[in-house]
Amino acid sequence: MNIILKTVSKQDHKFLYDLLKERNEKINISHKKMPTFKNHEKFVMSKPYKKWYIIMNEKEKVGSIYLSKFNEIGIFLKKNIRGQGIGQKSLEMIVEKNPEKRYLANINPQNHKSIKFFKNNNFKIIQYTYELIKNK
Ligand SMILES: CC(C)(COP(=O)(O)OP(=O)(O)OC[C@H]1O[C@@H](n2cnc3c(N)ncnc32)[C@H](O)[C@@H]1OP(=O)(O)O)[C@@H](O)C(=O)NCCC(=O)NCCS
């Protein structure tokens, strides 16, 4: 395993779009529906996060990790390479590259694997957030 975090560039739009397609509703808090490729590109180019990286293993793109303006960490790995410690390594690397006092992770309560992952990596639960959706 040789993990590198590479800043997202225009060449990564297609990879990030394909990665987004692997998401299901359990994982997803912010994206309920798949955007069009054009809208996806617009989103990536709008610099939505403070830092956004492609996770590379042995020169292969295997996932993506970001740090938001509020120091929230989001991570998503391709299915076939999960459970090998790549997530943990990437988490350590983003923290090392971006020293902050405090980091957050927003996780869907149904996403048990991810809850376990963040707990294993010393994150502590601080709140439950509820939402009310109104169809106008
Ligand atoms: C959550 C996620 C990032 C975790 O990444 P990961 O690389 O699979 O996690 P790790 O491999 O570091 O750890 C997961 C498990 O693999 C185990 N593991 C670690 N190194 C390993 C190795 N070399 N070989 C085998 N297993 C290993 C860990 O012990 C852990 O096992 P456990 O669940 O039984 O405790 C990844 O599963 C993912 O992308 N999920 C979908 C997106 C998502 O839910 N994101 C969270 C919202 S931000």
PDB file of C-alpha atoms and ligand atoms in Angstrom:
ATOM      1  CA  MET A   1       0.000   0.000   0.000  1.00  0.00           C
ATOM      2  CA  ASN A   2       1.355   3.418  -0.964  1.00  0.00           C
ATOM      3  CA  ILE A   3      -1.205   6.143  -0.339  1.00  0.00           C
ATOM      4  CA  ILE A   4      -0.914   9.684  -1.676  1.00  0.00           C
ATOM      5  CA  LEU A   5      -3.461  12.499  -1.348  1.00  0.00           C
ATOM      6  CA  LYS A   6      -3.548  14.520  -4.579  1.00  0.00           C
ATOM      7  CA  THR A   7      -5.460  17.797  -4.848  1.00  0.00           C
ATOM      8  CA  VAL A   8      -8.547  17.455  -7.074  1.00  0.00           C
ATOM      9  CA  SER A   9      -8.071  18.868 -10.580  1.00  0.00           C
ATOM     10  CA  LYS A  10     -10.098  19.033 -13.788  1.00  0.00           C
ATOM     11  CA  GLN A  11      -8.821  15.596 -14.817  1.00  0.00           C
ATOM     12  CA  ASP A  12     -10.644  14.076 -11.845  1.00  0.00           C
ATOM     13  CA  HIS A  13     -14.191  15.181 -12.700  1.00  0.00           C
ATOM     14  CA  LYS A  14     -15.086  11.897 -14.377  1.00  0.00           C
ATOM     15  CA  PHE A  15     -13.574   9.801 -11.571  1.00  0.00           C
ATOM     16  CA  LEU A  16     -15.467  11.793  -8.920  1.00  0.00           C
ATOM     17  CA  TYR A  17     -18.699  11.438 -10.900  1.00  0.00           C
ATOM     18  CA  ASP A  18     -18.263   7.663 -11.139  1.00  0.00           C
ATOM     19  CA  LEU A  19     -17.501   7.551  -7.415  1.00  0.00           C
ATOM     20  CA  LEU A  20     -20.694   9.479  -6.702  1.00  0.00           C
ATOM     21  CA  LYS A  21     -22.640   6.809  -8.624  1.00  0.00           C
ATOM     22  CA  GLU A  22     -21.447   4.198  -6.085  1.00  0.00           C
ATOM     23  CA  ARG A  23     -23.202   6.014  -3.251  1.00  0.00           C
ATOM     24  CA  ASN A  24     -26.475   4.801  -1.873  1.00  0.00           C
ATOM     25  CA  GLU A  25     -28.954   6.651   0.316  1.00  0.00           C
ATOM     26  CA  LYS A  26     -27.591   5.193   3.521  1.00  0.00           C
ATOM     27  CA  ILE A  27     -24.237   6.796   2.930  1.00  0.00           C
ATOM     28  CA  ASN A  28     -25.579   9.934   1.543  1.00  0.00           C
ATOM     29  CA  ILE A  29     -26.674  12.813   3.663  1.00  0.00           C
ATOM     30  CA  SER A  30     -26.183  15.703   1.292  1.00  0.00           C
ATOM     31  CA  HIS A  31     -26.863  14.142  -2.141  1.00  0.00           C
ATOM     32  CA  LYS A  32     -30.200  12.456  -2.522  1.00  0.00           C
ATOM     33  CA  LYS A  33     -30.326  12.408  -6.306  1.00  0.00           C
ATOM     34  CA  MET A  34     -27.540  11.958  -8.818  1.00  0.00           C
ATOM     35  CA  PRO A  35     -26.673  15.340 -10.433  1.00  0.00           C
ATOM     36  CA  THR A  36     -26.075  15.645 -14.173  1.00  0.00           C
ATOM     37  CA  PHE A  37     -22.401  15.512 -15.172  1.00  0.00           C
ATOM     38  CA  LYS A  38     -22.535  19.196 -16.009  1.00  0.00           C
ATOM     39  CA  ASN A  39     -23.907  20.130 -12.601  1.00  0.00           C
ATOM     40  CA  HIS A  40     -21.386  17.866 -10.964  1.00  0.00           C
ATOM     41  CA  GLU A  41     -18.550  19.679 -12.778  1.00  0.00           C
ATOM     42  CA  LYS A  42     -19.993  23.017 -11.736  1.00  0.00           C
ATOM     43  CA  PHE A  43     -20.046  21.827  -8.124  1.00  0.00           C
ATOM     44  CA  VAL A  44     -16.438  20.596  -8.212  1.00  0.00           C
ATOM     45  CA  MET A  45     -15.236  23.834  -9.782  1.00  0.00           C
ATOM     46  CA  SER A  46     -17.075  25.968  -7.230  1.00  0.00           C
ATOM     47  CA  LYS A  47     -14.437  24.990  -4.641  1.00  0.00           C
ATOM     48  CA  PRO A  48     -17.007  23.663  -2.194  1.00  0.00           C
ATOM     49  CA  TYR A  49     -14.439  22.502   0.350  1.00  0.00           C
ATOM     50  CA  LYS A  50     -11.331  23.963   1.970  1.00  0.00           C
ATOM     51  CA  LYS A  51      -9.355  20.947   0.754  1.00  0.00           C
ATOM     52  CA  TRP A  52     -10.387  18.168  -1.573  1.00  0.00           C
ATOM     53  CA  TYR A  53      -8.133  15.286  -2.521  1.00  0.00           C
ATOM     54  CA  ILE A  54      -8.144  12.190  -4.666  1.00  0.00           C
ATOM     55  CA  ILE A  55      -6.857   9.197  -2.716  1.00  0.00           C
ATOM     56  CA  MET A  56      -4.234   7.411  -4.812  1.00  0.00           C
ATOM     57  CA  ASN A  57      -2.904   3.939  -4.062  1.00  0.00           C
ATOM     58  CA  GLU A  58       0.071   2.799  -6.143  1.00  0.00           C
ATOM     59  CA  LYS A  59      -0.829   5.490  -8.736  1.00  0.00           C
ATOM     60  CA  GLU A  60      -4.437   4.300  -8.990  1.00  0.00           C
ATOM     61  CA  LYS A  61      -7.358   6.537  -8.018  1.00  0.00           C
ATOM     62  CA  VAL A  62      -9.205   4.718  -5.241  1.00  0.00           C
ATOM     63  CA  GLY A  63     -11.320   7.376  -3.533  1.00  0.00           C
ATOM     64  CA  SER A  64     -11.781  10.919  -2.395  1.00  0.00           C
ATOM     65  CA  ILE A  65     -11.445  12.787   0.902  1.00  0.00           C
ATOM     66  CA  TYR A  66     -12.219  16.399   1.787  1.00  0.00           C
ATOM     67  CA  LEU A  67     -12.039  18.884   4.619  1.00  0.00           C
ATOM     68  CA  SER A  68     -14.866  21.412   4.638  1.00  0.00           C
ATOM     69  CA  LYS A  69     -14.656  25.035   5.708  1.00  0.00           C
ATOM     70  CA  PHE A  70     -16.035  23.919   9.080  1.00  0.00           C
ATOM     71  CA  ASN A  71     -13.423  21.164   9.403  1.00  0.00           C
ATOM     72  CA  GLU A  72     -15.829  18.400   8.534  1.00  0.00           C
ATOM     73  CA  ILE A  73     -14.151  15.396   6.970  1.00  0.00           C
ATOM     74  CA  GLY A  74     -15.857  13.423   4.214  1.00  0.00           C
ATOM     75  CA  ILE A  75     -14.362  10.254   2.789  1.00  0.00           C
ATOM     76  CA  PHE A  76     -15.479   7.857   0.130  1.00  0.00           C
ATOM     77  CA  LEU A  77     -13.575   4.856  -1.166  1.00  0.00           C
ATOM     78  CA  LYS A  78     -14.258   2.632  -4.157  1.00  0.00           C
ATOM     79  CA  LYS A  79     -16.020  -0.510  -2.961  1.00  0.00           C
ATOM     80  CA  ASN A  80     -13.384  -2.997  -4.100  1.00  0.00           C
ATOM     81  CA  ILE A  81     -10.598  -1.552  -1.971  1.00  0.00           C
ATOM     82  CA  ARG A  82     -12.417  -1.068   1.369  1.00  0.00           C
ATOM     83  CA  GLY A  83     -11.302  -2.900   4.526  1.00  0.00           C
ATOM     84  CA  GLN A  84      -7.569  -2.712   3.789  1.00  0.00           C
ATOM     85  CA  GLY A  85      -6.665   0.220   5.996  1.00  0.00           C
ATOM     86  CA  ILE A  86      -6.709   2.748   3.131  1.00  0.00           C
ATOM     87  CA  GLY A  87      -9.472   4.764   4.838  1.00  0.00           C
ATOM     88  CA  GLN A  88      -7.566   4.979   8.075  1.00  0.00           C
ATOM     89  CA  LYS A  89      -4.343   5.950   6.333  1.00  0.00           C
ATOM     90  CA  SER A  90      -6.132   8.665   4.321  1.00  0.00           C
ATOM     91  CA  LEU A  91      -7.753  10.044   7.464  1.00  0.00           C
ATOM     92  CA  GLU A  92      -4.377  10.245   9.187  1.00  0.00           C
ATOM     93  CA  MET A  93      -2.884  11.966   6.160  1.00  0.00           C
ATOM     94  CA  ILE A  94      -5.557  14.662   5.791  1.00  0.00           C
ATOM     95  CA  VAL A  95      -5.248  15.483   9.502  1.00  0.00           C
ATOM     96  CA  GLU A  96      -1.460  15.614   9.261  1.00  0.00           C
ATOM     97  CA  LYS A  97      -1.556  17.886   6.203  1.00  0.00           C
ATOM     98  CA  ASN A  98      -4.177  20.187   7.752  1.00  0.00           C
ATOM     99  CA  PRO A  99      -3.589  20.601  11.487  1.00  0.00           C
ATOM    100  CA  GLU A 100      -6.707  21.812  13.296  1.00  0.00           C
ATOM    101  CA  LYS A 101      -7.880  21.627  16.891  1.00  0.00           C
ATOM    102  CA  ARG A 102     -11.050  19.793  16.053  1.00  0.00           C
ATOM    103  CA  TYR A 103     -12.508  17.779  13.176  1.00  0.00           C
ATOM    104  CA  LEU A 104     -16.097  16.701  12.575  1.00  0.00           C
ATOM    105  CA  ALA A 105     -17.710  13.929  10.539  1.00  0.00           C
ATOM    106  CA  ASN A 106     -21.391  13.924   9.560  1.00  0.00           C
ATOM    107  CA  ILE A 107     -22.590  10.364   9.281  1.00  0.00           C
ATOM    108  CA  ASN A 108     -25.921   8.845   8.428  1.00  0.00           C
ATOM    109  CA  PRO A 109     -26.968   6.851  11.539  1.00  0.00           C
ATOM    110  CA  GLN A 110     -27.806   3.895   9.271  1.00  0.00           C
ATOM    111  CA  ASN A 111     -24.238   3.770   7.996  1.00  0.00           C
ATOM    112  CA  HIS A 112     -22.914   1.393  10.636  1.00  0.00           C
ATOM    113  CA  LYS A 113     -19.601   0.635   8.947  1.00  0.00           C
ATOM    114  CA  SER A 114     -18.743   4.267   8.757  1.00  0.00           C
ATOM    115  CA  ILE A 115     -19.793   4.901  12.377  1.00  0.00           C
ATOM    116  CA  LYS A 116     -17.481   2.073  13.429  1.00  0.00           C
ATOM    117  CA  PHE A 117     -14.722   3.483  11.240  1.00  0.00           C
ATOM    118  CA  PHE A 118     -14.834   6.950  12.832  1.00  0.00           C
ATOM    119  CA  LYS A 119     -15.185   5.505  16.351  1.00  0.00           C
ATOM    120  CA  ASN A 120     -12.150   3.302  15.743  1.00  0.00           C
ATOM    121  CA  ASN A 121     -10.300   6.425  14.742  1.00  0.00           C
ATOM    122  CA  ASN A 122     -11.077   8.214  18.023  1.00  0.00           C
ATOM    123  CA  PHE A 123     -14.033  10.345  16.913  1.00  0.00           C
ATOM    124  CA  LYS A 124     -16.698  10.764  19.610  1.00  0.00           C
ATOM    125  CA  ILE A 125     -20.431  11.245  19.063  1.00  0.00           C
ATOM    126  CA  ILE A 126     -21.512  14.779  20.027  1.00  0.00           C
ATOM    127  CA  GLN A 127     -25.019  15.280  18.638  1.00  0.00           C
ATOM    128  CA  TYR A 128     -27.950  13.840  16.718  1.00  0.00           C
ATOM    129  CA  THR A 129     -29.251  16.127  13.979  1.00  0.00           C
ATOM    130  CA  TYR A 130     -32.902  15.879  12.860  1.00  0.00           C
ATOM    131  CA  GLU A 131     -34.432  17.346   9.720  1.00  0.00           C
ATOM    132  CA  LEU A 132     -37.924  18.308   8.678  1.00  0.00           C
ATOM    133  CA  ILE A 133     -38.576  18.254   4.935  1.00  0.00           C
ATOM    134  CA  LYS A 134     -41.534  20.255   3.651  1.00  0.00           C
ATOM    135  CA  ASN A 135     -42.748  20.006   0.087  1.00  0.00           C
ATOM    136  CA  LYS A 136     -43.573  23.599  -0.690  1.00  0.00           C
TER     137      LYS A 136
HETATM  138  C1  LIG B   1     -15.942   4.315   5.750  1.00  0.00           C
HETATM  139  C2  LIG B   1     -14.740   4.065   4.856  1.00  0.00           C
HETATM  140  C3  LIG B   1     -14.104   5.376   4.459  1.00  0.00           C
HETATM  141  C4  LIG B   1     -13.712   3.226   5.646  1.00  0.00           C
HETATM  142  O1  LIG B   1     -12.535   2.997   4.860  1.00  0.00           O
HETATM  143  P1  LIG B   1     -11.778   1.602   4.854  1.00  0.00           P
HETATM  144  O2  LIG B   1     -10.512   1.732   4.121  1.00  0.00           O
HETATM  145  O3  LIG B   1     -12.722   0.541   4.423  1.00  0.00           O
HETATM  146  O4  LIG B   1     -11.474   1.465   6.390  1.00  0.00           O
HETATM  147  P2  LIG B   1     -10.277   0.716   7.031  1.00  0.00           P
HETATM  148  O5  LIG B   1      -9.826  -0.412   6.143  1.00  0.00           O
HETATM  149  O6  LIG B   1      -9.262   1.689   7.462  1.00  0.00           O
HETATM  150  O7  LIG B   1     -10.996   0.081   8.296  1.00  0.00           O
HETATM  151  C5  LIG B   1     -12.172  -0.705   8.081  1.00  0.00           C
HETATM  152  C6  LIG B   1     -11.944  -2.128   8.529  1.00  0.00           C
HETATM  153  O8  LIG B   1     -10.855  -2.744   7.847  1.00  0.00           O
HETATM  154  C7  LIG B   1      -9.931  -3.282   8.781  1.00  0.00           C
HETATM  155  N1  LIG B   1      -8.568  -3.227   8.246  1.00  0.00           N
HETATM  156  C8  LIG B   1      -7.670  -2.254   8.399  1.00  0.00           C
HETATM  157  N2  LIG B   1      -6.532  -2.568   7.786  1.00  0.00           N
HETATM  158  C9  LIG B   1      -6.727  -3.752   7.189  1.00  0.00           C
HETATM  159  C10 LIG B   1      -5.920  -4.595   6.401  1.00  0.00           C
HETATM  160  N3  LIG B   1      -4.679  -4.279   6.076  1.00  0.00           N
HETATM  161  N4  LIG B   1      -6.451  -5.739   5.947  1.00  0.00           N
HETATM  162  C11 LIG B   1      -7.721  -6.077   6.284  1.00  0.00           C
HETATM  163  N5  LIG B   1      -8.526  -5.329   7.038  1.00  0.00           N
HETATM  164  C12 LIG B   1      -8.029  -4.200   7.500  1.00  0.00           C
HETATM  165  C13 LIG B   1     -10.099  -2.400   9.972  1.00  0.00           C
HETATM  166  O9  LIG B   1      -9.615  -3.024  11.156  1.00  0.00           O
HETATM  167  C14 LIG B   1     -11.581  -2.233   9.983  1.00  0.00           C
HETATM  168  O10 LIG B   1     -12.153  -3.440  10.417  1.00  0.00           O
HETATM  169  P3  LIG B   1     -13.421  -3.477  11.354  1.00  0.00           P
HETATM  170  O11 LIG B   1     -14.504  -2.720  10.608  1.00  0.00           O
HETATM  171  O12 LIG B   1     -13.702  -4.922  11.517  1.00  0.00           O
HETATM  172  O13 LIG B   1     -12.985  -2.772  12.597  1.00  0.00           O
HETATM  173  C15 LIG B   1     -15.129   3.266   3.583  1.00  0.00           C
HETATM  174  O14 LIG B   1     -15.670   2.038   3.959  1.00  0.00           O
HETATM  175  C16 LIG B   1     -16.068   4.003   2.668  1.00  0.00           C
HETATM  176  O15 LIG B   1     -15.643   4.676   1.754  1.00  0.00           O
HETATM  177  N6  LIG B   1     -17.391   3.855   2.876  1.00  0.00           N
HETATM  178  C17 LIG B   1     -18.389   4.493   2.045  1.00  0.00           C
HETATM  179  C18 LIG B   1     -18.451   6.001   2.219  1.00  0.00           C
HETATM  180  C19 LIG B   1     -18.830   6.421   3.571  1.00  0.00           C
HETATM  181  O16 LIG B   1     -19.674   5.829   4.210  1.00  0.00           O
HETATM  182  N7  LIG B   1     -18.195   7.490   4.032  1.00  0.00           N
HETATM  183  C20 LIG B   1     -18.437   8.022   5.334  1.00  0.00           C
HETATM  184  C21 LIG B   1     -19.223   9.274   5.296  1.00  0.00           C
HETATM  185  S1  LIG B   1     -18.153  10.658   5.252  1.00  0.00           S
END
